[in-house]
Short mmCIF file of C-alpha atoms in Angstrom, two decimals:
data_model
loop_
_atom_site.label_atom_id
_atom_site.label_comp_id
_atom_site.label_asym_id
_atom_site.label_seq_id
_atom_site.Cartn_x
_atom_site.Cartn_y
_atom_site.Cartn_z
CA UNK A 1 -1.26 -8.62 16.94
CA UNK A 2 -0.26 -7.08 13.62
CA UNK A 3 -0.45 -3.39 12.80
CA UNK A 4 -0.03 -1.59 9.51
CA UNK A 5 0.57 2.13 9.91
CA UNK A 6 0.51 4.43 6.89
CA UNK A 7 1.94 7.91 6.65
CA UNK A 8 2.67 10.51 4.01
CA UNK A 9 -0.73 11.52 2.70
CA UNK A 10 -1.84 15.09 2.25
CA UNK A 11 -2.92 17.81 -0.13
CA UNK A 12 -0.93 18.34 -3.31
CA UNK A 13 -1.45 20.28 -6.52
CA UNK A 14 -1.91 18.49 -9.86
CA UNK A 15 1.46 17.44 -11.21
CA UNK A 16 2.95 17.20 -7.74
CA UNK A 17 4.38 14.27 -5.83
CA UNK A 18 3.82 12.44 -2.58
CA UNK A 19 5.49 9.46 -0.94
CA UNK A 20 3.46 7.09 1.19
CA UNK A 21 4.99 4.74 3.75
CA UNK A 22 3.54 1.69 5.46
CA UNK A 23 5.21 0.01 8.40
CA UNK A 24 4.12 -3.49 9.41
CA UNK A 25 4.76 -4.26 13.06
CA UNK A 26 3.85 -6.82 15.69
CA UNK A 27 3.89 -10.58 15.39
CA UNK A 28 5.05 -11.25 11.82
CA UNK A 29 6.54 -14.57 10.77
CA UNK A 30 6.47 -14.13 7.01
CA UNK A 31 5.01 -11.61 4.54
CA UNK A 32 3.55 -13.01 1.33
CA UNK A 33 2.22 -9.95 -0.47
CA UNK A 34 2.26 -6.30 0.47
CA UNK A 35 0.85 -3.36 -1.41
CA UNK A 36 -1.42 -0.37 -1.73
CA UNK A 37 -5.12 0.03 -2.49
CA UNK A 38 -7.24 3.15 -2.74
CA UNK A 39 -10.88 4.06 -2.40
CA UNK A 40 -12.40 7.22 -3.82
CA UNK A 41 -15.81 8.52 -2.64
CA UNK A 42 -18.60 6.46 -4.14
CA UNK A 43 -16.22 3.93 -5.68
CA UNK A 44 -15.00 0.48 -4.77
CA UNK A 45 -11.58 -0.11 -3.28
CA UNK A 46 -9.05 -0.86 -6.03
CA UNK A 47 -5.52 -2.16 -6.23
CA UNK A 48 -2.93 0.53 -6.92
CA UNK A 49 0.35 -1.37 -6.69
CA UNK A 50 1.73 -4.42 -4.97
CA UNK A 51 4.58 -6.85 -4.70
CA UNK A 52 3.63 -10.36 -5.71
CA UNK A 53 4.72 -13.40 -3.74
CA UNK A 54 7.52 -13.86 -6.26
CA UNK A 55 8.83 -10.37 -5.65
CA UNK A 56 7.71 -8.76 -8.89
CA UNK A 57 5.53 -5.66 -8.97
CA UNK A 58 1.99 -5.18 -10.14
CA UNK A 59 0.40 -1.81 -11.02
CA UNK A 60 -3.04 -0.57 -11.95
CA UNK A 61 -3.06 0.67 -15.55
CA UNK A 62 -4.09 4.14 -14.37
CA UNK A 63 -0.87 4.64 -12.38
CA UNK A 64 1.72 2.90 -14.56
CA UNK A 65 4.64 5.18 -15.31
CA UNK A 66 3.68 7.60 -12.52
CA UNK A 67 3.71 5.52 -9.32
CA UNK A 68 6.51 3.32 -8.03
CA UNK A 69 6.25 0.78 -5.23
CA UNK A 70 9.35 -0.16 -3.27
CA UNK A 71 10.13 -1.90 0.00
CA UNK A 72 12.59 -2.34 2.81
CA UNK A 73 12.28 -5.99 3.79
CA UNK A 74 14.47 -5.61 6.85
CA UNK A 75 12.07 -3.04 8.23
CA UNK A 76 8.82 -4.60 6.93
CA UNK A 77 8.06 -1.33 5.19
CA UNK A 78 6.57 -0.63 1.81
CA UNK A 79 6.59 2.72 0.04
CA UNK A 80 4.56 4.27 -2.76
CA UNK A 81 6.18 7.11 -4.67
CA UNK A 82 3.46 9.01 -6.52
CA UNK A 83 4.51 11.45 -9.22
CA UNK A 84 2.55 13.49 -11.75
CA UNK A 85 -0.49 13.31 -9.52
CA UNK A 86 -3.91 13.96 -11.03
CA UNK A 87 -7.21 14.99 -9.41
CA UNK A 88 -8.53 11.50 -10.14
CA UNK A 89 -5.86 10.08 -7.83
CA UNK A 90 -7.73 11.64 -4.92
CA UNK A 91 -8.71 8.84 -2.54
CA UNK A 92 -8.01 7.21 0.78
CA UNK A 93 -4.96 5.00 0.31
CA UNK A 94 -4.76 1.77 2.29
CA UNK A 95 -1.81 -0.46 2.95
CA UNK A 96 -2.47 -4.19 2.71
CA UNK A 97 -0.38 -7.15 3.75
CA UNK A 98 -1.01 -10.85 3.37
CA UNK A 99 1.14 -12.50 6.00
CA UNK A 100 1.60 -15.27 8.55
CA UNK A 101 1.59 -13.89 12.11
CA UNK A 102 3.27 -17.03 13.45
CA UNK A 103 4.71 -20.26 12.11
CA UNK A 104 1.55 -22.12 13.10
CA UNK A 105 -1.04 -19.80 11.55
CA UNK A 106 -2.10 -19.46 7.96
CA UNK A 107 -1.76 -16.41 5.79
CA UNK A 108 -4.18 -13.60 6.63
CA UNK A 109 -5.01 -10.18 5.18
CA UNK A 110 -4.34 -7.07 7.25
CA UNK A 111 -5.22 -3.45 6.46
CA UNK A 112 -3.96 -0.11 7.63
CA UNK A 113 -6.25 2.68 8.76
CA UNK A 114 -5.84 4.60 5.53
CA UNK A 115 -4.30 7.93 4.62
CA UNK A 116 -6.04 10.66 2.63
CA UNK A 117 -4.48 11.87 -0.60
CA UNK A 118 -6.10 14.93 -2.16
CA UNK A 119 -4.96 16.31 -5.50
CA UNK A 120 -6.40 19.74 -6.09
CA UNK A 121 -5.41 23.23 -7.14
#
């Protein structure tokens, strides 16, 4: 069984910073893509940032220049550094991983439980 556990959310004032972490644990043979999505109330879940299968990064236009995704492959962990936060960044942030649990299985999508980020004065 695979688990994605996020941490680092919270309440921050506009212009502030937060760092989210996501640890993938359990039966993991190979990770294809790993990244962050968010869902604000009344809106659809959207991609925030991710690593592509080739190792490059991909960002939503709304966060470019403010958010940075990074990873520690040895620890199957991905981070999201969020700077210059705005009220419109308020959402539940979800970690996502597309991975093979074992050599014999295909790639599957896994999601964390989500962590709340609230940007408000």
